[in-house]
Amino acid sequence: MMTRQLASRLHQALTSLTVAGLSSAQQQPGNPFGIEIRRFGSLTAILAARAPADGWWNRVVGLQPADAAIVDDIVAFYREHGRRCHVDLDPLTLTEAIARRLAARGFYPVANGTLLYGLATANMPQLQPDVEIREIGPDQAARFAELWADGFEVAGDGRAAALQIRMGWFTLPENRRYVAYVGGVAAAMAALFIHDRVGHLNVGATLPTFRGRGIHLALTNRRVADAARAGCDLVIGDTGGFGTTSQNNMERAGLRIAYTRLTMVNPRCSRTEN
C-alpha cells in the first residue's frame, strides 16, 4: 500500500537518476556544457550554462517544505546564468507555502507526468519469434543514444546537445541498456537503473515504424524481471504525460499509479524571456 515513507523512497530513486546522469555528463572531457551542480539546503540545483537555456537539464530536485525560504536563492542562481528553471515536486513536498512562494516568483505548472510502481517479479516476457532483446555495454552508448533520440523523435537544433547530455545517463554503470531487435534490426531501446533496491524503468522508446507490435511491453517485462534478479523488491517507471502508451504498458506489466508528478517552470530566469 502507498504510504508517505514509500512515496519518499520512490521519489528518491527517481531523482537519484537525474542527479547521477547529469553528474556523469559533467564529467565528460572539458565539461562541454558547463554543467554545475549546487546544493541549496536539502535540494540539488543542476544547471548547464553552455546548453540551450530552456532545456530540461536545468532543474531542481529534492525540494522539501522547509526549503520555501531559499526559493529566491534558486531563482538568482538560474537568472545569473540566463537559464530557464524547472522544479520537480512530489505530493510530499507540494505545500501551500511552497506553491505560494514559487507562484510569486513567476513559476507555473507544466504538463504532469505519472510515477508508477510495482513489485519486482522474475517472470520473463514472451517474445514474438522475430523479436530479440539484448543487453548492451557502455561501449555502445552512442548508438543507444541515437535510438533514444529517434524513438522519442528528438529533432531540431537541440538534438545534438540532448544526445550528448543523455550520454551521461547511458554510460552510468548502474543504468543497464537494452535494445530490442526485429529481424536483426534495432527497433527499440530501454534502460534499467537500480538504486536502493528499486529498479527504475527509464527511457523506453520504439522507432515509429516498429510501434504497435508489443515491443515496449516486452522491454518493460524484461526489465522488471532483471530488477528482481538483481535483488530489487520494487520497480518504478515515470512517464512524460498521463494515460500514455508507456503508462498503459507498465500497468499491463503489473505496475500501478503511485502519484502524478508536478514540474513548475520559471521562464523569467532566462534572459531571453525577460
PDB file of C-alpha atoms in Angstrom:
ATOM      1  CA  MET A   1       0.000   0.000   0.000  1.00  0.00           C
ATOM      2  CA  MET A   2       1.122   3.553  -0.655  1.00  0.00           C
ATOM      3  CA  THR A   3       2.465   5.363   2.411  1.00  0.00           C
ATOM      4  CA  ARG A   4       4.385   8.570   2.882  1.00  0.00           C
ATOM      5  CA  GLN A   5       7.524   6.560   3.592  1.00  0.00           C
ATOM      6  CA  LEU A   6       7.109   4.530   0.422  1.00  0.00           C
ATOM      7  CA  ALA A   7       6.404   7.640  -1.657  1.00  0.00           C
ATOM      8  CA  SER A   8       9.588   9.213  -0.301  1.00  0.00           C
ATOM      9  CA  ARG A   9      11.618   6.120  -1.194  1.00  0.00           C
ATOM     10  CA  LEU A  10      10.235   6.043  -4.736  1.00  0.00           C
ATOM     11  CA  HIS A  11      10.899   9.747  -5.219  1.00  0.00           C
ATOM     12  CA  GLN A  12      14.485   9.373  -4.028  1.00  0.00           C
ATOM     13  CA  ALA A  13      15.042   6.572  -6.535  1.00  0.00           C
ATOM     14  CA  LEU A  14      13.555   8.757  -9.258  1.00  0.00           C
ATOM     15  CA  THR A  15      15.635  11.843  -8.510  1.00  0.00           C
ATOM     16  CA  SER A  16      18.850   9.882  -7.920  1.00  0.00           C
ATOM     17  CA  LEU A  17      18.986   9.016 -11.625  1.00  0.00           C
ATOM     18  CA  THR A  18      18.602  12.677 -12.614  1.00  0.00           C
ATOM     19  CA  VAL A  19      21.492  13.709 -10.380  1.00  0.00           C
ATOM     20  CA  ALA A  20      23.663  10.730 -11.337  1.00  0.00           C
ATOM     21  CA  GLY A  21      23.059  11.215 -15.062  1.00  0.00           C
ATOM     22  CA  LEU A  22      23.865  14.919 -15.046  1.00  0.00           C
ATOM     23  CA  SER A  23      26.864  14.364 -12.766  1.00  0.00           C
ATOM     24  CA  SER A  24      28.124  11.860 -15.344  1.00  0.00           C
ATOM     25  CA  ALA A  25      27.555  14.372 -18.151  1.00  0.00           C
ATOM     26  CA  GLN A  26      29.506  16.933 -16.113  1.00  0.00           C
ATOM     27  CA  GLN A  27      32.496  14.551 -16.143  1.00  0.00           C
ATOM     28  CA  GLN A  28      32.672  14.468 -19.941  1.00  0.00           C
ATOM     29  CA  PRO A  29      36.051  15.816 -21.158  1.00  0.00           C
ATOM     30  CA  GLY A  30      36.148  19.569 -20.705  1.00  0.00           C
ATOM     31  CA  ASN A  31      32.625  19.660 -19.245  1.00  0.00           C
ATOM     32  CA  PRO A  32      31.389  20.841 -22.683  1.00  0.00           C
ATOM     33  CA  PHE A  33      28.009  22.102 -21.468  1.00  0.00           C
ATOM     34  CA  GLY A  34      29.304  23.885 -18.381  1.00  0.00           C
ATOM     35  CA  ILE A  35      27.226  21.743 -16.031  1.00  0.00           C
ATOM     36  CA  GLU A  36      27.211  22.985 -12.451  1.00  0.00           C
ATOM     37  CA  ILE A  37      25.606  21.091  -9.583  1.00  0.00           C
ATOM     38  CA  ARG A  38      24.964  23.051  -6.410  1.00  0.00           C
ATOM     39  CA  ARG A  39      23.291  22.224  -3.104  1.00  0.00           C
ATOM     40  CA  PHE A  40      20.775  24.618  -1.545  1.00  0.00           C
ATOM     41  CA  GLY A  41      19.577  23.254   1.778  1.00  0.00           C
ATOM     42  CA  SER A  42      18.236  19.762   1.114  1.00  0.00           C
ATOM     43  CA  LEU A  43      17.780  20.252  -2.640  1.00  0.00           C
ATOM     44  CA  THR A  44      20.068  19.907  -5.618  1.00  0.00           C
ATOM     45  CA  ALA A  45      20.129  22.516  -8.389  1.00  0.00           C
ATOM     46  CA  ILE A  46      21.587  21.490 -11.749  1.00  0.00           C
ATOM     47  CA  LEU A  47      22.480  23.993 -14.449  1.00  0.00           C
ATOM     48  CA  ALA A  48      24.048  23.619 -17.902  1.00  0.00           C
ATOM     49  CA  ALA A  49      25.488  27.036 -18.741  1.00  0.00           C
ATOM     50  CA  ARG A  50      26.534  26.146 -22.306  1.00  0.00           C
ATOM     51  CA  ALA A  51      23.468  24.171 -23.398  1.00  0.00           C
ATOM     52  CA  PRO A  52      20.138  25.551 -24.688  1.00  0.00           C
ATOM     53  CA  ALA A  53      18.728  27.829 -21.984  1.00  0.00           C
ATOM     54  CA  ASP A  54      15.282  26.215 -21.843  1.00  0.00           C
ATOM     55  CA  GLY A  55      16.469  22.589 -21.635  1.00  0.00           C
ATOM     56  CA  TRP A  56      15.082  20.028 -19.181  1.00  0.00           C
ATOM     57  CA  TRP A  57      18.580  19.619 -17.748  1.00  0.00           C
ATOM     58  CA  ASN A  58      18.260  22.944 -15.873  1.00  0.00           C
ATOM     59  CA  ARG A  59      16.288  21.668 -12.911  1.00  0.00           C
ATOM     60  CA  VAL A  60      15.885  21.451  -9.155  1.00  0.00           C
ATOM     61  CA  VAL A  61      15.269  18.121  -7.423  1.00  0.00           C
ATOM     62  CA  GLY A  62      14.804  17.181  -3.783  1.00  0.00           C
ATOM     63  CA  LEU A  63      12.872  20.305  -2.739  1.00  0.00           C
ATOM     64  CA  GLN A  64      11.452  19.966   0.786  1.00  0.00           C
ATOM     65  CA  PRO A  65       8.794  22.066   2.589  1.00  0.00           C
ATOM     66  CA  ALA A  66      11.489  23.665   4.745  1.00  0.00           C
ATOM     67  CA  ASP A  67      13.171  24.999   1.581  1.00  0.00           C
ATOM     68  CA  ALA A  68      10.492  27.599   0.814  1.00  0.00           C
ATOM     69  CA  ALA A  69      12.704  30.342   2.225  1.00  0.00           C
ATOM     70  CA  ILE A  70      15.513  29.645  -0.268  1.00  0.00           C
ATOM     71  CA  VAL A  71      13.425  29.819  -3.442  1.00  0.00           C
ATOM     72  CA  ASP A  72      14.853  33.315  -4.055  1.00  0.00           C
ATOM     73  CA  ASP A  73      18.396  31.904  -3.932  1.00  0.00           C
ATOM     74  CA  ILE A  74      17.445  29.294  -6.521  1.00  0.00           C
ATOM     75  CA  VAL A  75      15.921  31.898  -8.838  1.00  0.00           C
ATOM     76  CA  ALA A  76      19.013  34.079  -8.513  1.00  0.00           C
ATOM     77  CA  PHE A  77      21.271  31.123  -9.354  1.00  0.00           C
ATOM     78  CA  TYR A  78      19.491  30.402 -12.633  1.00  0.00           C
ATOM     79  CA  ARG A  79      18.912  34.041 -13.544  1.00  0.00           C
ATOM     80  CA  GLU A  80      22.626  34.759 -13.111  1.00  0.00           C
ATOM     81  CA  HIS A  81      23.293  32.313 -15.951  1.00  0.00           C
ATOM     82  CA  GLY A  82      20.190  33.155 -18.000  1.00  0.00           C
ATOM     83  CA  ARG A  83      18.768  29.645 -17.687  1.00  0.00           C
ATOM     84  CA  ARG A  84      15.138  28.601 -17.504  1.00  0.00           C
ATOM     85  CA  CYS A  85      14.453  26.758 -14.237  1.00  0.00           C
ATOM     86  CA  HIS A  86      12.432  23.550 -13.756  1.00  0.00           C
ATOM     87  CA  VAL A  87      11.432  22.485 -10.229  1.00  0.00           C
ATOM     88  CA  ASP A  88      10.281  18.896  -9.682  1.00  0.00           C
ATOM     89  CA  LEU A  89       7.723  18.380  -6.926  1.00  0.00           C
ATOM     90  CA  ASP A  90       6.002  15.360  -5.416  1.00  0.00           C
ATOM     91  CA  PRO A  91       2.930  15.107  -3.143  1.00  0.00           C
ATOM     92  CA  LEU A  92       5.067  15.184  -0.001  1.00  0.00           C
ATOM     93  CA  THR A  93       6.776  18.467  -0.870  1.00  0.00           C
ATOM     94  CA  LEU A  94       3.985  20.455  -2.519  1.00  0.00           C
ATOM     95  CA  THR A  95       2.786  22.508   0.442  1.00  0.00           C
ATOM     96  CA  GLU A  96       0.812  25.723   0.210  1.00  0.00           C
ATOM     97  CA  ALA A  97       3.860  27.686   1.375  1.00  0.00           C
ATOM     98  CA  ILE A  98       5.998  26.202  -1.415  1.00  0.00           C
ATOM     99  CA  ALA A  99       3.263  26.797  -4.011  1.00  0.00           C
ATOM    100  CA  ARG A 100       2.749  30.431  -2.963  1.00  0.00           C
ATOM    101  CA  ARG A 101       6.471  31.168  -2.966  1.00  0.00           C
ATOM    102  CA  LEU A 102       7.017  29.627  -6.389  1.00  0.00           C
ATOM    103  CA  ALA A 103       3.952  31.331  -7.888  1.00  0.00           C
ATOM    104  CA  ALA A 104       5.048  34.701  -6.505  1.00  0.00           C
ATOM    105  CA  ARG A 105       8.425  34.235  -8.280  1.00  0.00           C
ATOM    106  CA  GLY A 106       6.801  33.553 -11.640  1.00  0.00           C
ATOM    107  CA  PHE A 107       6.682  29.755 -11.623  1.00  0.00           C
ATOM    108  CA  TYR A 108       3.777  27.941 -13.247  1.00  0.00           C
ATOM    109  CA  PRO A 109       2.992  24.227 -13.676  1.00  0.00           C
ATOM    110  CA  VAL A 110       3.665  22.399 -16.933  1.00  0.00           C
ATOM    111  CA  ALA A 111       2.236  19.103 -18.192  1.00  0.00           C
ATOM    112  CA  ASN A 112       2.285  16.488 -15.435  1.00  0.00           C
ATOM    113  CA  GLY A 113       3.955  13.129 -15.662  1.00  0.00           C
ATOM    114  CA  THR A 114       2.954   9.923 -13.887  1.00  0.00           C
ATOM    115  CA  LEU A 115       5.003   7.800 -11.495  1.00  0.00           C
ATOM    116  CA  LEU A 116       4.090   4.113 -11.334  1.00  0.00           C
ATOM    117  CA  TYR A 117       5.350   1.370  -9.033  1.00  0.00           C
ATOM    118  CA  GLY A 118       5.024  -2.346  -8.514  1.00  0.00           C
ATOM    119  CA  LEU A 119       6.663  -5.470  -7.166  1.00  0.00           C
ATOM    120  CA  ALA A 120       9.761  -6.799  -8.893  1.00  0.00           C
ATOM    121  CA  THR A 121       8.923 -10.282 -10.214  1.00  0.00           C
ATOM    122  CA  ALA A 122      11.184 -12.561 -12.239  1.00  0.00           C
ATOM    123  CA  ASN A 123       8.692 -13.596 -14.934  1.00  0.00           C
ATOM    124  CA  MET A 124      10.385 -13.416 -18.338  1.00  0.00           C
ATOM    125  CA  PRO A 125       8.438 -11.906 -21.259  1.00  0.00           C
ATOM    126  CA  GLN A 126       7.033 -13.917 -24.117  1.00  0.00           C
ATOM    127  CA  LEU A 127       8.508 -12.565 -27.359  1.00  0.00           C
ATOM    128  CA  GLN A 128       7.370 -12.734 -30.941  1.00  0.00           C
ATOM    129  CA  PRO A 129       9.534 -15.164 -32.979  1.00  0.00           C
ATOM    130  CA  ASP A 130      11.320 -12.343 -34.826  1.00  0.00           C
ATOM    131  CA  VAL A 131      11.948 -10.186 -31.702  1.00  0.00           C
ATOM    132  CA  GLU A 132      15.126 -10.434 -29.649  1.00  0.00           C
ATOM    133  CA  ILE A 133      16.139  -8.331 -26.635  1.00  0.00           C
ATOM    134  CA  ARG A 134      19.837  -7.878 -25.941  1.00  0.00           C
ATOM    135  CA  GLU A 135      21.556  -6.095 -23.079  1.00  0.00           C
ATOM    136  CA  ILE A 136      24.424  -3.986 -24.404  1.00  0.00           C
ATOM    137  CA  GLY A 137      27.504  -2.455 -22.812  1.00  0.00           C
ATOM    138  CA  PRO A 138      28.522   1.187 -22.321  1.00  0.00           C
ATOM    139  CA  ASP A 139      30.780   0.924 -25.379  1.00  0.00           C
ATOM    140  CA  GLN A 140      27.597   1.062 -27.474  1.00  0.00           C
ATOM    141  CA  ALA A 141      26.148   4.055 -25.627  1.00  0.00           C
ATOM    142  CA  ALA A 142      26.450   6.380 -28.639  1.00  0.00           C
ATOM    143  CA  ARG A 143      24.256   4.141 -30.817  1.00  0.00           C
ATOM    144  CA  PHE A 144      21.920   3.659 -27.863  1.00  0.00           C
ATOM    145  CA  ALA A 145      21.561   7.447 -27.574  1.00  0.00           C
ATOM    146  CA  GLU A 146      20.717   7.695 -31.272  1.00  0.00           C
ATOM    147  CA  LEU A 147      17.980   5.095 -30.796  1.00  0.00           C
ATOM    148  CA  TRP A 148      16.657   7.119 -27.851  1.00  0.00           C
ATOM    149  CA  ALA A 149      16.545  10.315 -29.913  1.00  0.00           C
ATOM    150  CA  ASP A 150      14.927   8.605 -32.910  1.00  0.00           C
ATOM    151  CA  GLY A 151      12.426   6.758 -30.732  1.00  0.00           C
ATOM    152  CA  PHE A 152      11.354   9.946 -28.965  1.00  0.00           C
ATOM    153  CA  GLU A 153      11.604  11.839 -32.262  1.00  0.00           C
ATOM    154  CA  VAL A 154      14.017  14.421 -30.855  1.00  0.00           C
ATOM    155  CA  ALA A 155      14.821  16.862 -33.649  1.00  0.00           C
ATOM    156  CA  GLY A 156      15.887  20.420 -34.290  1.00  0.00           C
ATOM    157  CA  ASP A 157      18.761  22.496 -33.018  1.00  0.00           C
ATOM    158  CA  GLY A 158      18.678  20.952 -29.552  1.00  0.00           C
ATOM    159  CA  ARG A 159      19.138  17.348 -30.699  1.00  0.00           C
ATOM    160  CA  ALA A 160      22.949  17.328 -30.546  1.00  0.00           C
ATOM    161  CA  ALA A 161      23.025  18.771 -27.019  1.00  0.00           C
ATOM    162  CA  ALA A 162      20.288  16.420 -25.824  1.00  0.00           C
ATOM    163  CA  LEU A 163      22.165  13.419 -27.242  1.00  0.00           C
ATOM    164  CA  GLN A 164      25.441  14.362 -25.598  1.00  0.00           C
ATOM    165  CA  ILE A 165      23.883  15.134 -22.230  1.00  0.00           C
ATOM    166  CA  ARG A 166      21.855  11.907 -22.321  1.00  0.00           C
ATOM    167  CA  MET A 167      25.134  10.064 -22.805  1.00  0.00           C
ATOM    168  CA  GLY A 168      25.690  10.826 -19.130  1.00  0.00           C
ATOM    169  CA  TRP A 169      22.721   8.581 -18.327  1.00  0.00           C
ATOM    170  CA  PHE A 170      23.641   5.883 -20.802  1.00  0.00           C
ATOM    171  CA  THR A 171      27.232   5.421 -19.644  1.00  0.00           C
ATOM    172  CA  LEU A 172      26.334   5.005 -15.957  1.00  0.00           C
ATOM    173  CA  PRO A 173      27.364   1.524 -14.751  1.00  0.00           C
ATOM    174  CA  GLU A 174      24.124   1.326 -12.714  1.00  0.00           C
ATOM    175  CA  ASN A 175      21.946   2.057 -15.760  1.00  0.00           C
ATOM    176  CA  ARG A 176      21.564  -1.141 -17.773  1.00  0.00           C
ATOM    177  CA  ARG A 177      20.887  -0.726 -21.507  1.00  0.00           C
ATOM    178  CA  TYR A 178      18.575  -2.901 -23.606  1.00  0.00           C
ATOM    179  CA  VAL A 179      17.933  -2.947 -27.343  1.00  0.00           C
ATOM    180  CA  ALA A 180      15.100  -4.857 -28.995  1.00  0.00           C
ATOM    181  CA  TYR A 181      15.767  -6.188 -32.496  1.00  0.00           C
ATOM    182  CA  VAL A 182      13.151  -7.193 -35.066  1.00  0.00           C
ATOM    183  CA  GLY A 183      14.578  -9.479 -37.716  1.00  0.00           C
ATOM    184  CA  GLY A 184      18.054  -8.345 -36.668  1.00  0.00           C
ATOM    185  CA  VAL A 185      17.217  -4.616 -37.000  1.00  0.00           C
ATOM    186  CA  ALA A 186      17.381  -2.340 -33.932  1.00  0.00           C
ATOM    187  CA  ALA A 187      13.767  -1.309 -33.261  1.00  0.00           C
ATOM    188  CA  ALA A 188      13.545  -0.063 -29.655  1.00  0.00           C
ATOM    189  CA  MET A 189      15.564   0.750 -26.555  1.00  0.00           C
ATOM    190  CA  ALA A 190      15.081   0.981 -22.816  1.00  0.00           C
ATOM    191  CA  ALA A 191      17.143   1.224 -19.619  1.00  0.00           C
ATOM    192  CA  LEU A 192      17.040  -0.014 -16.030  1.00  0.00           C
ATOM    193  CA  PHE A 193      18.636   2.000 -13.204  1.00  0.00           C
ATOM    194  CA  ILE A 194      18.966   0.365  -9.793  1.00  0.00           C
ATOM    195  CA  HIS A 195      19.038   2.423  -6.589  1.00  0.00           C
ATOM    196  CA  ASP A 196      18.270   1.291  -3.031  1.00  0.00           C
ATOM    197  CA  ARG A 197      16.719  -1.992  -4.276  1.00  0.00           C
ATOM    198  CA  VAL A 198      14.365  -0.071  -6.564  1.00  0.00           C
ATOM    199  CA  GLY A 199      14.579  -0.743 -10.299  1.00  0.00           C
ATOM    200  CA  HIS A 200      13.835   2.405 -12.273  1.00  0.00           C
ATOM    201  CA  LEU A 201      12.424   1.607 -15.729  1.00  0.00           C
ATOM    202  CA  ASN A 202      13.651   4.655 -17.620  1.00  0.00           C
ATOM    203  CA  VAL A 203      13.693   5.890 -21.218  1.00  0.00           C
ATOM    204  CA  GLY A 204      11.822   3.240 -23.159  1.00  0.00           C
ATOM    205  CA  ALA A 205      11.201   4.199 -26.806  1.00  0.00           C
ATOM    206  CA  THR A 206      10.318   2.389 -30.039  1.00  0.00           C
ATOM    207  CA  LEU A 207      11.131   3.626 -33.539  1.00  0.00           C
ATOM    208  CA  PRO A 208       7.946   4.829 -35.301  1.00  0.00           C
ATOM    209  CA  THR A 209       7.969   2.089 -37.952  1.00  0.00           C
ATOM    210  CA  PHE A 210       8.023  -0.665 -35.300  1.00  0.00           C
ATOM    211  CA  ARG A 211       5.286   0.604 -32.993  1.00  0.00           C
ATOM    212  CA  GLY A 212       2.171  -1.382 -32.244  1.00  0.00           C
ATOM    213  CA  ARG A 213       3.947  -4.754 -32.010  1.00  0.00           C
ATOM    214  CA  GLY A 214       4.215  -5.068 -28.233  1.00  0.00           C
ATOM    215  CA  ILE A 215       7.960  -4.358 -28.169  1.00  0.00           C
ATOM    216  CA  HIS A 216       7.767  -1.718 -25.444  1.00  0.00           C
ATOM    217  CA  LEU A 217       5.765  -4.086 -23.231  1.00  0.00           C
ATOM    218  CA  ALA A 218       8.342  -6.829 -23.808  1.00  0.00           C
ATOM    219  CA  LEU A 219      11.141  -4.443 -22.798  1.00  0.00           C
ATOM    220  CA  THR A 220       9.152  -3.447 -19.712  1.00  0.00           C
ATOM    221  CA  ASN A 221       8.663  -7.074 -18.649  1.00  0.00           C
ATOM    222  CA  ARG A 222      12.333  -7.888 -19.273  1.00  0.00           C
ATOM    223  CA  ARG A 223      13.488  -5.025 -17.072  1.00  0.00           C
ATOM    224  CA  VAL A 224      11.079  -5.941 -14.276  1.00  0.00           C
ATOM    225  CA  ALA A 225      12.436  -9.497 -14.331  1.00  0.00           C
ATOM    226  CA  ASP A 226      16.054  -8.317 -14.361  1.00  0.00           C
ATOM    227  CA  ALA A 227      15.361  -5.940 -11.454  1.00  0.00           C
ATOM    228  CA  ALA A 228      14.019  -8.875  -9.431  1.00  0.00           C
ATOM    229  CA  ARG A 229      17.070 -10.987 -10.248  1.00  0.00           C
ATOM    230  CA  ALA A 230      19.307  -8.074  -9.197  1.00  0.00           C
ATOM    231  CA  GLY A 231      17.752  -8.073  -5.716  1.00  0.00           C
ATOM    232  CA  CYS A 232      15.174  -5.287  -6.132  1.00  0.00           C
ATOM    233  CA  ASP A 233      11.889  -5.576  -4.270  1.00  0.00           C
ATOM    234  CA  LEU A 234      10.224  -2.724  -6.181  1.00  0.00           C
ATOM    235  CA  VAL A 235      10.229  -1.208  -9.651  1.00  0.00           C
ATOM    236  CA  ILE A 236       9.166   2.253 -10.747  1.00  0.00           C
ATOM    237  CA  GLY A 237       8.530   3.910 -14.069  1.00  0.00           C
ATOM    238  CA  ASP A 238       7.771   7.513 -14.932  1.00  0.00           C
ATOM    239  CA  THR A 239       6.097   8.951 -17.991  1.00  0.00           C
ATOM    240  CA  GLY A 240       6.093  12.373 -19.580  1.00  0.00           C
ATOM    241  CA  GLY A 241       2.309  12.553 -19.555  1.00  0.00           C
ATOM    242  CA  PHE A 242      -0.867  10.907 -18.332  1.00  0.00           C
ATOM    243  CA  GLY A 243      -2.590   7.951 -19.993  1.00  0.00           C
ATOM    244  CA  THR A 244       0.300   7.370 -22.400  1.00  0.00           C
ATOM    245  CA  THR A 245       1.226   4.122 -24.145  1.00  0.00           C
ATOM    246  CA  SER A 246       4.184   3.814 -21.767  1.00  0.00           C
ATOM    247  CA  GLN A 247       1.874   4.120 -18.768  1.00  0.00           C
ATOM    248  CA  ASN A 248      -0.521   1.540 -20.224  1.00  0.00           C
ATOM    249  CA  ASN A 249       2.319  -0.935 -20.818  1.00  0.00           C
ATOM    250  CA  MET A 250       3.641  -0.501 -17.292  1.00  0.00           C
ATOM    251  CA  GLU A 251       0.170  -1.204 -15.933  1.00  0.00           C
ATOM    252  CA  ARG A 252      -0.018  -4.318 -18.134  1.00  0.00           C
ATOM    253  CA  ALA A 253       3.292  -5.380 -16.565  1.00  0.00           C
ATOM    254  CA  GLY A 254       1.768  -5.115 -13.090  1.00  0.00           C
ATOM    255  CA  LEU A 255       2.676  -1.561 -12.037  1.00  0.00           C
ATOM    256  CA  ARG A 256       0.103   0.875 -10.709  1.00  0.00           C
ATOM    257  CA  ILE A 257      -0.013   4.625 -10.288  1.00  0.00           C
ATOM    258  CA  ALA A 258       1.829   5.999  -7.260  1.00  0.00           C
ATOM    259  CA  TYR A 259       1.112   9.668  -7.943  1.00  0.00           C
ATOM    260  CA  THR A 260       1.195  12.265 -10.666  1.00  0.00           C
ATOM    261  CA  ARG A 261       4.379  14.301 -10.764  1.00  0.00           C
ATOM    262  CA  LEU A 262       4.415  18.082 -10.956  1.00  0.00           C
ATOM    263  CA  THR A 263       7.060  20.264 -12.565  1.00  0.00           C
ATOM    264  CA  MET A 264       6.968  24.046 -12.264  1.00  0.00           C
ATOM    265  CA  VAL A 265       8.884  26.322 -14.603  1.00  0.00           C
ATOM    266  CA  ASN A 266      10.118  29.892 -14.315  1.00  0.00           C
ATOM    267  CA  PRO A 267      10.923  31.324 -17.770  1.00  0.00           C
ATOM    268  CA  ARG A 268      11.841  34.671 -16.191  1.00  0.00           C
ATOM    269  CA  CYS A 269      15.168  33.158 -15.193  1.00  0.00           C
ATOM    270  CA  SER A 270      16.134  33.107 -18.888  1.00  0.00           C
ATOM    271  CA  ARG A 271      17.414  36.486 -20.047  1.00  0.00           C
ATOM    272  CA  THR A 272      15.903  35.878 -23.483  1.00  0.00           C
ATOM    273  CA  GLU A 273      12.410  35.821 -21.923  1.00  0.00           C
ATOM    274  CA  ASN A 274      12.703  38.752 -19.507  1.00  0.00           C
TER     275      ASN A 274
END
